[in-house]
Tab-separated table of C-alpha atoms in Angstrom:
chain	number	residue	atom	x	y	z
U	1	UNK	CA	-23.480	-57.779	24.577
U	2	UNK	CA	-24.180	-54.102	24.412
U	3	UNK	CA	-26.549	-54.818	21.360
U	4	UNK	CA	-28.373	-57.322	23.273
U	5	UNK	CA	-28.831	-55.146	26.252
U	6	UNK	CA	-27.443	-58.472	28.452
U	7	UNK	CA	-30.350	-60.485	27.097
U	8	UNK	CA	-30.753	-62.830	23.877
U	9	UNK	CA	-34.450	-61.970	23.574
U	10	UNK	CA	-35.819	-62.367	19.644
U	11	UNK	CA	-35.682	-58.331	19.599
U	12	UNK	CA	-32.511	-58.126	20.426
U	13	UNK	CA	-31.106	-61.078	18.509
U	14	UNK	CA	-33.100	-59.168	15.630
U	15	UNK	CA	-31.020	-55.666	16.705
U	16	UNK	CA	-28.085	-57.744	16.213
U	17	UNK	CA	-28.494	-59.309	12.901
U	18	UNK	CA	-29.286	-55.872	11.707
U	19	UNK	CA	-26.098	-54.531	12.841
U	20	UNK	CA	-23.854	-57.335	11.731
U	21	UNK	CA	-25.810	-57.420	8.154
U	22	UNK	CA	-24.078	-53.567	7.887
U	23	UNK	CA	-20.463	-54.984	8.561
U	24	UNK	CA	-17.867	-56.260	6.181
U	25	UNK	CA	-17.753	-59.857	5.407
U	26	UNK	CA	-14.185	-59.979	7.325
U	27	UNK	CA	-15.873	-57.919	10.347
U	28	UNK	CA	-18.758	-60.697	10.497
U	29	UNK	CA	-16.340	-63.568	10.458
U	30	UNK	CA	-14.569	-61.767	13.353
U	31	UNK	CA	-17.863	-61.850	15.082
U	32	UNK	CA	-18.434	-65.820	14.011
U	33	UNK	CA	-14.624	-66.518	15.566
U	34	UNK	CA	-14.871	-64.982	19.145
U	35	UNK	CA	-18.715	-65.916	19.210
U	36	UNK	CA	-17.274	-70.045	18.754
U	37	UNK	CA	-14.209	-69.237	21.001
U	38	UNK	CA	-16.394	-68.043	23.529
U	39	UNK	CA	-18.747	-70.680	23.471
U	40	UNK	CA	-16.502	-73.140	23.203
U	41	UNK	CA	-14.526	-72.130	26.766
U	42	UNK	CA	-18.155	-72.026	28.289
U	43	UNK	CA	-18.314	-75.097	26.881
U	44	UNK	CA	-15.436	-76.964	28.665
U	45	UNK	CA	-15.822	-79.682	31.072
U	46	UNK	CA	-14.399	-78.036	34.433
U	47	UNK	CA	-17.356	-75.340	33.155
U	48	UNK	CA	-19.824	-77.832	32.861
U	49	UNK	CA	-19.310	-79.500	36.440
U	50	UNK	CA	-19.816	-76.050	38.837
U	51	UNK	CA	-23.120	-76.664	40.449
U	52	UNK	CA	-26.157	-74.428	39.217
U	53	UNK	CA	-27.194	-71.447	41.597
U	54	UNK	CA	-30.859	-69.897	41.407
């Protein structure tokens, strides 16, 4: 998250490509992992059922 300064704008999806495209293939598919982990817990139903706040 610290790469994209809290926000997944194009410039700072772009900062992190850049980084990960200097990492080792294992480091990279350590990223991939915890990135599908992650979204798949956000992904889970009693996730998907809290009510929206504005």
């Amino acid at each position: 998250m610290a790469t994209l300064d809290g926000e997944a704008t194009q410039e700072s999806c772009q900062r992190l490509a850049e980084e990960l495209s200097r990492r080792s293939v294992p480091d990279i598919i350590g990223f991939a992992e915890r990135h599908a982990e992650a979204l798949y817990r956000l992904d889970r139903e009693k996730f998907g059922t809290l009510p929206w706040s504005t």
